[in-house]
Short mmCIF file of C-alpha atoms in Angstrom, two decimals:
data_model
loop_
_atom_site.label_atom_id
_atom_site.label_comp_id
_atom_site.label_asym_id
_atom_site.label_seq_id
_atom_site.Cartn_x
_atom_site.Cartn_y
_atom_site.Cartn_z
CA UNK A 22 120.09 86.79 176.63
CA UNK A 23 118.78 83.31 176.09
CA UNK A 24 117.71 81.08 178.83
CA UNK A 25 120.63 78.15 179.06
CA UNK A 26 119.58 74.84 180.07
CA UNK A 27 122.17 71.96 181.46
CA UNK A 28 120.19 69.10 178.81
CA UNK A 29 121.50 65.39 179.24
CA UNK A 30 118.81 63.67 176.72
CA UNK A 31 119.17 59.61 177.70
CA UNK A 32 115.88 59.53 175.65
CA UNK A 33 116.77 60.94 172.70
CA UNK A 34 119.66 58.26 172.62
CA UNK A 35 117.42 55.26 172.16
CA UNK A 36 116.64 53.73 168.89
CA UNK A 37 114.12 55.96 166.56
CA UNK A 38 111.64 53.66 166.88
CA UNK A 39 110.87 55.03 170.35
CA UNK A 40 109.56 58.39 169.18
CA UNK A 41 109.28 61.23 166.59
CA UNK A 42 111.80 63.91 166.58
CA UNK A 43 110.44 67.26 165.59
CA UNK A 44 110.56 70.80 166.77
CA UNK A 45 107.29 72.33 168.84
CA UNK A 46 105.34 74.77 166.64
CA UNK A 47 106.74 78.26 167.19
CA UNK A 48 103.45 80.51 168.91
CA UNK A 49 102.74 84.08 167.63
CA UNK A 50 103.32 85.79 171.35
CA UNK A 51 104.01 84.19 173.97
CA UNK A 52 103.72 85.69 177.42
CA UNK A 53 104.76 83.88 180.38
CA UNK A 54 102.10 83.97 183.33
CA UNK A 55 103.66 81.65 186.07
CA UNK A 56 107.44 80.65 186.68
CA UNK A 57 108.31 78.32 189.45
CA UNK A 58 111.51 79.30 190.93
CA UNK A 59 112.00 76.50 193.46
CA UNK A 60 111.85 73.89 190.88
CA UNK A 61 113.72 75.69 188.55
CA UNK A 62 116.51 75.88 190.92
CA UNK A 63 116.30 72.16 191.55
CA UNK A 64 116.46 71.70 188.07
CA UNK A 65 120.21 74.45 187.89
CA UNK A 66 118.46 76.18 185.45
CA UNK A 67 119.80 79.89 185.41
CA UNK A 68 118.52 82.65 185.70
CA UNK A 69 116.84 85.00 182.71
CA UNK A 70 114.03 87.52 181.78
CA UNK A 71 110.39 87.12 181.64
CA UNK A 72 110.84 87.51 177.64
CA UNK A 73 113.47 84.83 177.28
CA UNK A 74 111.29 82.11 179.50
CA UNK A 75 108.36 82.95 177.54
CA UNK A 76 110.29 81.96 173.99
CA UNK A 77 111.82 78.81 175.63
CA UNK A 78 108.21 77.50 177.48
CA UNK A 79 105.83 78.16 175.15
CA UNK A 80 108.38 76.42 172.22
CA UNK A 81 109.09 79.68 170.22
CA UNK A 82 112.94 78.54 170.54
CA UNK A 83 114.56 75.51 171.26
CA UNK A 84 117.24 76.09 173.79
CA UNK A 85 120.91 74.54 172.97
CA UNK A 86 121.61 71.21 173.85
CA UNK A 87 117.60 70.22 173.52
CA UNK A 88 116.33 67.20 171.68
CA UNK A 89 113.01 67.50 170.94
CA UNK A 90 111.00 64.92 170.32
CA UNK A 91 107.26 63.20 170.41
CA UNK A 92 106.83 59.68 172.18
CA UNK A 93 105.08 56.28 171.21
CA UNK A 94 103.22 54.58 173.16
CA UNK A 95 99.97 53.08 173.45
CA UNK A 96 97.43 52.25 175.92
CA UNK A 97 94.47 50.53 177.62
CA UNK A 98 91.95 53.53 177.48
CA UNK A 99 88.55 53.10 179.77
CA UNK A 100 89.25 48.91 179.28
CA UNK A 101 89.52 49.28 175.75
CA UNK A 102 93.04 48.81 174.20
CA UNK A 103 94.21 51.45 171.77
CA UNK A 104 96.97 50.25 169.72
CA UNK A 105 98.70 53.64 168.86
CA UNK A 106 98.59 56.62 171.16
CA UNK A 107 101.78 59.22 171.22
CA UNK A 108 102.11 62.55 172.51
CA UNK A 109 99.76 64.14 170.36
CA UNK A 110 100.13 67.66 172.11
CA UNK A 111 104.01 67.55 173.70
CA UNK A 112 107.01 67.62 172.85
CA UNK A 113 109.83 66.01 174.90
CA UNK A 114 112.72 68.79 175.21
CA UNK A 115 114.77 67.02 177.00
CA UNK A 116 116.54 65.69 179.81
CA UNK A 117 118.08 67.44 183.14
CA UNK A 118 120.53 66.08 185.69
CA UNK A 119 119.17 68.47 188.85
CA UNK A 120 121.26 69.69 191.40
CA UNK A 121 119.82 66.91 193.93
CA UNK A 122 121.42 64.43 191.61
CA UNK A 123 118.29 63.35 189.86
CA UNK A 124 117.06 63.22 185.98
CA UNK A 125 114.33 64.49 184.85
CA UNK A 126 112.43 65.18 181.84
CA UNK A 127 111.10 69.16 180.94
CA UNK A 128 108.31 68.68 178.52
CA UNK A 129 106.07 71.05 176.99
CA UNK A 130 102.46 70.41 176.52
CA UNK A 131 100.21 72.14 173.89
CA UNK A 132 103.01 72.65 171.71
CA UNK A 133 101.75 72.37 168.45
CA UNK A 134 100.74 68.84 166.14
CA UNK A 135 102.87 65.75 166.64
CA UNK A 136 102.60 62.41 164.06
CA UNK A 137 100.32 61.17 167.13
CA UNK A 138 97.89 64.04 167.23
CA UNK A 139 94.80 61.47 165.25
CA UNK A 140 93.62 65.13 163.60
CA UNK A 141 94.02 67.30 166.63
CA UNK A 142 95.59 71.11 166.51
CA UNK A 143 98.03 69.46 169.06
CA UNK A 144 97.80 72.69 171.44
CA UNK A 145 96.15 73.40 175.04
CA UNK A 146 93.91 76.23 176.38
CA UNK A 147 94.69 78.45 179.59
CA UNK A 148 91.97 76.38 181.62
CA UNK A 149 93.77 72.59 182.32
CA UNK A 150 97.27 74.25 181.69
CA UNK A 151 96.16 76.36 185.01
CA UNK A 152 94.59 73.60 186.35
CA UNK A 153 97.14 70.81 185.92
CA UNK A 154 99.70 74.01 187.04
CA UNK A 155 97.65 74.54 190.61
CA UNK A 156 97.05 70.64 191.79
CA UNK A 157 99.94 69.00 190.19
CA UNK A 158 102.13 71.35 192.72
CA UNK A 159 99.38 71.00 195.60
CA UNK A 160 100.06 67.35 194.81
CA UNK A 161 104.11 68.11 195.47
CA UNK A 162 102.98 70.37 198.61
CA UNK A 163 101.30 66.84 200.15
CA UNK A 164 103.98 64.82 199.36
CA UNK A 165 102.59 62.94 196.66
CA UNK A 166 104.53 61.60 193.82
CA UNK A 167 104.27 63.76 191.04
CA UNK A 168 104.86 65.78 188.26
CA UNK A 169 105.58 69.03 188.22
CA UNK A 170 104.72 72.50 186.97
CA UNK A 171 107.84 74.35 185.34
CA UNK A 172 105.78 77.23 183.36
CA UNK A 173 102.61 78.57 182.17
CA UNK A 174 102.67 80.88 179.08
CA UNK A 175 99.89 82.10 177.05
CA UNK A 176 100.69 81.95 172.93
CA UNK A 177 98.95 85.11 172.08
CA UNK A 178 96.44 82.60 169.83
CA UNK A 179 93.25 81.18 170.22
CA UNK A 180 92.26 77.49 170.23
CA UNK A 181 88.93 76.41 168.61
CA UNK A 182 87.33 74.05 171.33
CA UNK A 183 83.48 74.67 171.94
CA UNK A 184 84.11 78.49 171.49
CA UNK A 185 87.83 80.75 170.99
CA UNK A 186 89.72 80.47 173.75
CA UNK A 187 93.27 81.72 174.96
CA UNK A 188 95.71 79.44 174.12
CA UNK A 189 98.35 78.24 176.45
CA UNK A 190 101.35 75.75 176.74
CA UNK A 191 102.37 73.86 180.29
CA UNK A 192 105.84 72.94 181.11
CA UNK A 193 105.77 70.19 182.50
CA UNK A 194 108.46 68.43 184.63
CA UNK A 195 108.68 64.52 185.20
CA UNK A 196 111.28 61.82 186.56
CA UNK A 197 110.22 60.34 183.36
CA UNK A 198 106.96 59.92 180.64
CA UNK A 199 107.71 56.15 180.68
CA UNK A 200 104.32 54.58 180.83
CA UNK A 201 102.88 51.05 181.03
CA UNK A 202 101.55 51.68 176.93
CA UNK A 203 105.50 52.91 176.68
CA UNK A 204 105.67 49.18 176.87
CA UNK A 205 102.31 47.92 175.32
CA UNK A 206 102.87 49.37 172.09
CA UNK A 207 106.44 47.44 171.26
CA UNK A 208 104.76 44.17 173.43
CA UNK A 209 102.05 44.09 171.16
CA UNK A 210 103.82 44.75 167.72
CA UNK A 211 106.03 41.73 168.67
CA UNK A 212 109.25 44.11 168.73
CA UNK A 213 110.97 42.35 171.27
CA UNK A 214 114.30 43.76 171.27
CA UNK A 215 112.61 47.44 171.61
CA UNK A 216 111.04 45.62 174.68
CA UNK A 217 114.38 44.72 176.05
CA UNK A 218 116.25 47.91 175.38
CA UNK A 219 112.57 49.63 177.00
CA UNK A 220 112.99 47.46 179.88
CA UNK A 221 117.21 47.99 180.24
CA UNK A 222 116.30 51.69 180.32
CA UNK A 223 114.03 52.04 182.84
CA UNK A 224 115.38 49.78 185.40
CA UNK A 225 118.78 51.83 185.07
CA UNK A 226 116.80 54.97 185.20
CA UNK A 227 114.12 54.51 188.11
CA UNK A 228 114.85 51.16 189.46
CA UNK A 229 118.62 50.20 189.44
CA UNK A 230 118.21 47.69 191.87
CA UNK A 231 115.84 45.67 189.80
CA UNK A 232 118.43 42.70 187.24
CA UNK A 233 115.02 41.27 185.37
CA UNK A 234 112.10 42.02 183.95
CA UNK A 235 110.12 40.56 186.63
CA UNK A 236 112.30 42.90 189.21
CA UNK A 237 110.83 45.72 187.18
CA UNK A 238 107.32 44.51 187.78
CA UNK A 239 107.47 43.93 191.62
CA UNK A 240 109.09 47.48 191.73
CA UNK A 241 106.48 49.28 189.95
CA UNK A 242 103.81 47.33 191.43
CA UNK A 243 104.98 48.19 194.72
CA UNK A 244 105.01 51.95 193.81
CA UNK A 245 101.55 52.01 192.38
CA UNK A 246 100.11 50.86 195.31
CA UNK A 247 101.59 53.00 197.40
CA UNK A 248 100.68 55.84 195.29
CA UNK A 249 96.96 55.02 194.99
CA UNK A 250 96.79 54.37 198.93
CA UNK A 251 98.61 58.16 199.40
CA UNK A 252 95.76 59.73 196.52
CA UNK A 253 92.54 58.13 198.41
CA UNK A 254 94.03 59.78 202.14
CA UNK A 255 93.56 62.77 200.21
CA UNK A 256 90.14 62.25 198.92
CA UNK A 257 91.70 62.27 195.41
CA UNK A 258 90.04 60.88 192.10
CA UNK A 259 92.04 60.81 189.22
CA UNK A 260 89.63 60.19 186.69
CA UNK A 261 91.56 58.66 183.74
CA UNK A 262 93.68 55.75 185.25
CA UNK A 263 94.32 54.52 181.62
CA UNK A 264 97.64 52.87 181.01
CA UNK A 265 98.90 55.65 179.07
CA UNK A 266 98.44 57.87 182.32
CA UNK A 267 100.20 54.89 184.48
CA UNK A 268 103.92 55.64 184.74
CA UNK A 269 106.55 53.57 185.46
CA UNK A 270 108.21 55.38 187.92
CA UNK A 271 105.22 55.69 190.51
CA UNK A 272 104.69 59.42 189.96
CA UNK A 273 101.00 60.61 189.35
CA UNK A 274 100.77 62.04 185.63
CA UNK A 275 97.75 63.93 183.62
CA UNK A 276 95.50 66.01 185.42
CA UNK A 277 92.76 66.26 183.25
CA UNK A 278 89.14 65.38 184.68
CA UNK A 279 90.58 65.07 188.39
CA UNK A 280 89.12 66.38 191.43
CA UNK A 281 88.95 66.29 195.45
CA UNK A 282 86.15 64.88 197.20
CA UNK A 283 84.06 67.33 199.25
CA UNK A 284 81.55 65.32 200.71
CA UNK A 285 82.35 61.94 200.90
CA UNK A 286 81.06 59.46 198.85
CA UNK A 287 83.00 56.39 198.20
CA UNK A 288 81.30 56.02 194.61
CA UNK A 289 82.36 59.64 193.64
CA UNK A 290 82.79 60.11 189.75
CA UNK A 291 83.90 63.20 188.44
CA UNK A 292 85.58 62.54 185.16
CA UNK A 293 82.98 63.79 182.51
CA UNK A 294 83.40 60.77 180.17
CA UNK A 295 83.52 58.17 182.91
CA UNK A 296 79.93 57.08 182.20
CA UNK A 297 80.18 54.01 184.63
CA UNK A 298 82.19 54.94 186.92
CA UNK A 299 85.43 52.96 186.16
CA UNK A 300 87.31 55.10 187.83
CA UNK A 301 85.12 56.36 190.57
CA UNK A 302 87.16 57.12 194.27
CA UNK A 303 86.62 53.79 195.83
CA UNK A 304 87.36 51.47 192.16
CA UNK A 305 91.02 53.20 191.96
CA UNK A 306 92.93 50.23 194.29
CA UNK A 307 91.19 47.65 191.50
CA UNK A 308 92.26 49.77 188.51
CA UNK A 309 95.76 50.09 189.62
CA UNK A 310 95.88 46.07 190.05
CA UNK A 311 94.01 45.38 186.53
CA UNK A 312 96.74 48.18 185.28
CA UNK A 313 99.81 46.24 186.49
CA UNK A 314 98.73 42.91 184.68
CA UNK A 315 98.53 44.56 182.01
CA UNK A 316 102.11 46.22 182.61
CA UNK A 317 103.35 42.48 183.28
CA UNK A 318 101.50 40.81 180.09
CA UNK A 319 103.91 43.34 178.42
CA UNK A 320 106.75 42.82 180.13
CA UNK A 321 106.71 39.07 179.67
CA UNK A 322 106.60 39.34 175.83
CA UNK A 323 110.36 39.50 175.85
CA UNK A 324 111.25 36.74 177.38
CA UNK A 325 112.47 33.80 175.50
CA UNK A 326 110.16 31.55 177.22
CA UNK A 327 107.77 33.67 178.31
CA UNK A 328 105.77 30.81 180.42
CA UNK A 329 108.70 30.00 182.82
CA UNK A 330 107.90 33.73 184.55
CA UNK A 331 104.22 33.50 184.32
CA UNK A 332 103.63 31.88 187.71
CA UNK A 333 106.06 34.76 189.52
CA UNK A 334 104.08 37.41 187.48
CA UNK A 335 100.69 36.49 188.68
CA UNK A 336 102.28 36.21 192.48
CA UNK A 337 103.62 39.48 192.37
CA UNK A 338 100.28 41.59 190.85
CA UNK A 339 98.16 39.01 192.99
CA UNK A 340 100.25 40.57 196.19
CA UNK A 341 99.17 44.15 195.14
CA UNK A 342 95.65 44.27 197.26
CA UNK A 343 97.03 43.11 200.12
CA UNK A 344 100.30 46.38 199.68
CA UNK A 345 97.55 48.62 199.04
CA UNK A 346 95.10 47.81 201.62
CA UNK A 347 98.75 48.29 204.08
CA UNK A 348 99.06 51.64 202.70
CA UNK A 349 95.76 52.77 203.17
CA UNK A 350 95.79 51.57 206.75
CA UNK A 351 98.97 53.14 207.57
CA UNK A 352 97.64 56.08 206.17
CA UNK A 353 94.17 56.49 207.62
CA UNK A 354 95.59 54.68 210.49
CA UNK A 355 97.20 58.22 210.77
CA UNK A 356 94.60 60.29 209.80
CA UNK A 357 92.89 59.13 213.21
CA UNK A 358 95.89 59.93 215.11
CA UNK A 359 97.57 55.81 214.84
CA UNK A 360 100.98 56.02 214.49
CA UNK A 361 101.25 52.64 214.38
CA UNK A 362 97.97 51.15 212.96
CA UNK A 363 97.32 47.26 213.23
CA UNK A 364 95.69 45.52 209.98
CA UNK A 365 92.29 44.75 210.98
CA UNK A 366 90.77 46.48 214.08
CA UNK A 367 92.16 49.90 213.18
CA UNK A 368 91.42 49.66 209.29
CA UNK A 369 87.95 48.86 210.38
CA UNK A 370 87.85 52.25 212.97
CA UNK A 371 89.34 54.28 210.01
CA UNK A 372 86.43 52.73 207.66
CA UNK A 373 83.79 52.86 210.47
CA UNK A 374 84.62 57.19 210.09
CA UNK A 375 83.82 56.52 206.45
CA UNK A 376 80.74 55.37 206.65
CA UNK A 377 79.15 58.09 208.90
CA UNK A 378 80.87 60.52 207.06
CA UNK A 379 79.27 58.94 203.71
CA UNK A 380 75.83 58.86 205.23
CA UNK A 381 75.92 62.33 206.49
CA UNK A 382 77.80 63.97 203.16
CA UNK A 383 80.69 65.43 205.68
CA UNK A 384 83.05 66.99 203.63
CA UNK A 385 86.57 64.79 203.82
CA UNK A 386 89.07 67.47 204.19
CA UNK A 387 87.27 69.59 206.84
CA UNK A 388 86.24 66.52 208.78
CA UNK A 389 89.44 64.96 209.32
CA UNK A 390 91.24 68.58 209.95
CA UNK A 391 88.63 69.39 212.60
CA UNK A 392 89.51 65.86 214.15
CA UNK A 393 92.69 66.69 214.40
CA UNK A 394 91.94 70.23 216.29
CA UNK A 395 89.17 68.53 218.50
CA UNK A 396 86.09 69.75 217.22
CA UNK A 397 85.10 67.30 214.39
CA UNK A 398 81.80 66.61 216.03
CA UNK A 399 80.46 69.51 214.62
CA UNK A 400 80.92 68.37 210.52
CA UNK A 401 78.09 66.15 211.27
CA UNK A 402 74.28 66.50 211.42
CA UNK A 403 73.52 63.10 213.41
CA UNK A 404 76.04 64.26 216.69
CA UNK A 405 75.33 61.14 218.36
CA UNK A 406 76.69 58.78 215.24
CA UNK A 407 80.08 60.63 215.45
CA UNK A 408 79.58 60.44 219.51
CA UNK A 409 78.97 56.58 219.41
CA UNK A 410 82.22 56.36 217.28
CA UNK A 411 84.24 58.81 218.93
CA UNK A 412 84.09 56.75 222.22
CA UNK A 413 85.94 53.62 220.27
CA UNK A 414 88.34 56.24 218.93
CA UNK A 415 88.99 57.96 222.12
CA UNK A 416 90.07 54.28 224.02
CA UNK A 417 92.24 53.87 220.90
CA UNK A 418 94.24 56.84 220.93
CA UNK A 419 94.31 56.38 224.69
CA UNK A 420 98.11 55.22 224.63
CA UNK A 421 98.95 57.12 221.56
CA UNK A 422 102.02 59.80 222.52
CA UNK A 423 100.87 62.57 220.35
CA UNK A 424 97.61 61.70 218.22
CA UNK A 425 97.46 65.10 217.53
CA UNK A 426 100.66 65.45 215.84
CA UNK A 427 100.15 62.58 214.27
CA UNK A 428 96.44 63.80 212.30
CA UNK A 429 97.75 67.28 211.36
CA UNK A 430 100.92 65.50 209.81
CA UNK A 431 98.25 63.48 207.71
CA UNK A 432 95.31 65.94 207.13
CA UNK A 433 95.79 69.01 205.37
CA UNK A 434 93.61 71.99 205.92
CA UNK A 435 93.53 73.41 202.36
CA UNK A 436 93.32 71.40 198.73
CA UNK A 437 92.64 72.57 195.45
CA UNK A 438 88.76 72.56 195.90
CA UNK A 439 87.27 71.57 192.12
CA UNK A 440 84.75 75.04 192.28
CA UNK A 441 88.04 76.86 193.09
CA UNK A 442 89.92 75.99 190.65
CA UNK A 443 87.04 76.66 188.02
CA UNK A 444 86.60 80.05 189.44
CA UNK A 445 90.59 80.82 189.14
CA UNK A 446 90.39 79.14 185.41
CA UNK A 447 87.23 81.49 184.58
CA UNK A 448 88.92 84.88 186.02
CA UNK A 449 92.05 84.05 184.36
CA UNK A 450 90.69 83.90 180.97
CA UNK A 451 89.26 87.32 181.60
CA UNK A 452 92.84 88.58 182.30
CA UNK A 453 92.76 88.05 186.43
CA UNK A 454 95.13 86.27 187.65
CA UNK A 455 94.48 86.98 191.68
CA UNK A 456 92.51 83.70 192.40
CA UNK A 457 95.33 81.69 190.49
CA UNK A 458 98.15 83.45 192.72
CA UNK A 459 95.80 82.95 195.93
CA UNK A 460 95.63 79.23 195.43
CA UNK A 461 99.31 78.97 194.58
CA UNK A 462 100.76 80.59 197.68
CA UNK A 463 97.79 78.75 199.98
CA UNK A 464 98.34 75.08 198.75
CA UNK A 465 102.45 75.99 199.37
CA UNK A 466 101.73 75.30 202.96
CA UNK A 467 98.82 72.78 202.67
CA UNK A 468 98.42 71.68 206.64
CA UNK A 469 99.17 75.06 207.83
CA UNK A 470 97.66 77.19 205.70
CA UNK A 471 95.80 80.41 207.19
CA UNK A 472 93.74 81.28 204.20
CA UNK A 473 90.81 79.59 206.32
CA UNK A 474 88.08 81.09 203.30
CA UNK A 475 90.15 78.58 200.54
CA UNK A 476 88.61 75.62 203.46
CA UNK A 477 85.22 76.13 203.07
CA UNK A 478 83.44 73.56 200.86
CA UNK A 479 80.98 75.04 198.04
CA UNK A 480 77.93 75.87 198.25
CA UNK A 481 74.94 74.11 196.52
CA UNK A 482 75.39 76.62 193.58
CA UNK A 483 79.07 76.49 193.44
CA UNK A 484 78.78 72.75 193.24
CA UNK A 485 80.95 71.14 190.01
CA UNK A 486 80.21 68.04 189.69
CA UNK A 487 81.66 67.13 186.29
CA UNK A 488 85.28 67.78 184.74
CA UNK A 489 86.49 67.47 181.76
CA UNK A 490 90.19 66.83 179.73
CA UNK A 491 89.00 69.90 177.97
CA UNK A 492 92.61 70.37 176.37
#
């Protein structure tokens, strides 16, 4: 039996100039490890063995009715523009019409050399394909635009990184890989009918509404910001908020050197290679902004006079601080119980929280779940700072119905914890996959969870303060 898949590649329809077509590199044995069957029934894909999944998802055979193929793009990469990226380690299978009506894209990553690898074995080890597995679906379980996790499957071959390691390949499932360098790399070649037929596709695939290129801007603009606001109520960092890792249709991609905060710090830096903190917690709403103007410098390359839109441009990207500080309000508004925040007085509250929590180190998760159960008073060492704060709070949330309700809608009790996930990566490469399968079925249920030992933050010595791409 081979594993069927409904394709419908839109993708692989567009001009050649938009990728490289070419098969993934077949692995020696592949072995699947993780199958999502939720997704996969979103996606109407049937049903078939352990065997068969493990050919298809680790690229050992191309199903019928696949395209696969390797995109262009470039990208803005820590500031510094990089002129030709590509998927250098995935290969685009192809397209899926889901039984909720929506397309998406199943790719596979660590699937063998591309044209775009730049000298790389173009393949992944077990650690970040577990890792991107685990919080790219905690990511779904908050309600966070995202991608998905389709597979896991080990390749029965090592990969060469600082020692052998197993080797593994992700399945990864997107509403698209369009990216802001999707559109850098044909802006800045001068290919301006690329740009066009680029910017035709993606309105008519994530933004229908939109009739010009400046449509498409406010759009995606308005989508960033609201994504950014949702990953900071969560305490997330991405790490790499390079253009290539911005995607048009608002969905977080590439979980490489991301992490949770444990105790806050608004500065927090985890990404291994982010020497100056570019992409620390509290720099993400300014990197989002300096992302879209880049995303509109492209997008105005096409036009025959390019200076007529330049004013509305500037308006819209200028507007994107003032959507994202909105967002964050709203949210934190209801992460102290406000469900309906005002601008000032009640961003200030929410920030005022910050700030002891900062000078204390009180771990953001735990904090804001034990506010919600009554006994957050006890995350900090200085009682009376929390006290002298709680006393604003409590005349707040005076006329609130349910503030309550409100906080455990917007405060989860469990996240992918960064030493968590580096224990489940290290006792999966020695064959155990029990901390991998803990996490999974805890961040299902992310503000309910009773696994109350996946809450606790890490100790001193289980402290990881540095991740890495490490693909």
């Amino acid at each position: 039996m081979q594993v069927s898949v409904p394709f419908d590649n839109s993708y692989a329809r567009l001009p050649d100039a938009f990728y490289t077509r070419l098969a993934p590199t077949p692995v020696r044995a592949p072995q699947l490890i993780a199958y999502n069957d939720d997704l996969a029934a979103l996606l109407g894909l049937p049903d078939a063995g352990a065997e068969d999944r493990a050919r298809v998802f680790s690229g050992s055979r191309v199903p019928e009715g696949a395209a696969p193929l390797a995109q262009l793009y470039a990208g803005h990469q820590f500031g510094n523009y990089n002129p030709q990226l590509g998927d250098g380690r995935a290969i685009l299978l192809g397209e899926v019409v889901g039984t909720d009506g929506v397309r998406r894209d199943i790719q596979l990553k660590g699937s063998g050399p591309t044209p775009y690898s730049r000298m790389g074995d173009g393949r992944a080890w077990l650690g970040p394909v577990l890792r991107e597995y685990v919080i790219s679906e905690a990511m779904h379980a908050l309600g966070v635009p995202t991608t998905r996790a389709l597979a896991a499957t080990l390749t029965g071959e090592n990969v060469v990184r600082e020692s052998l390691l197993p080797g593994a390949v992700l399945t990864r499932v997107a509403a698209s890989h369009l990216r802001v360098g999707t559109f850098q790399i044909f802006a800045s070649r001068g290919q301006t009918e690329a740009l066009k037929e680029l910017t035709q596709y993606a309105i008519e695939r994530h933004w229908p509404d939109a009739e010009r290129p400046m449509d498409l801007l406010r759009a995606v603009c308005a989508a960033q910001a609201e994504l950014v606001a949702n990953w900071m109520s969560f305490g997330f960092i991405h790490g790499v908020m390079n253009t290539d890792n911005c995607t048009i249709s608002g969905e977080t991609i590439d979980y490489g050197p991301c992490a949770f905060i444990d105790d806050f710090h608004e500065d927090t830096v985890f990404s291994s290679i982010d020497q100056h903190g570019r992409y620390a917690f509290s720099n993400q709403p300014r990197i989002i902004v300096w992302n879209m103007a880049q995303f509109a410098t492209a997008l105005l390359q096409q036009l025959d006079d390019p200076a007529d839109s330049v004013d509305e441009a500037t308006e819209i990207v200028h507007a994107m601080p003032d959507q994202i500080e909105a967002a964050w309000t709203r949210r934190f508004g209801a992460k102290i119980g406000l469900s309906d925040p005002s601008a000032a007085d009640d961003a200030a509250l929410a920030r005022d929280l910050l700030q002891i929590m900062q000078a204390q180190g009180a771990d953001f998760t735990n904090t804001f779940d034990a506010l919600a159960r009554g006994d957050a008073r006890d995350q900090f060492v200085d009682r009376d700072a929390f006290d002298t704060w709680s006393e604003r709070w409590n005349a707040r949330i005076a006329d609130e119905a349910d503030p309550q309700a409100v906080m455990q809608a917007a405060s989860p009790r469990v996240i992918p914890r960064n030493h968590r996930i580096e224990e489940m990566i290290s006792a999966a490469v020695n064959g155990d996959y029990a901390p991998f399968e803990r996490l999974q079925n805890a961040l299902r249920d992310p503000f309910g969870t009773a696994d109350t030992g996946l809450m606790r933050p890490p100790t001193a010595a289980q402290r990881v303060p540095a991740t890495f791409c490490g693909t």
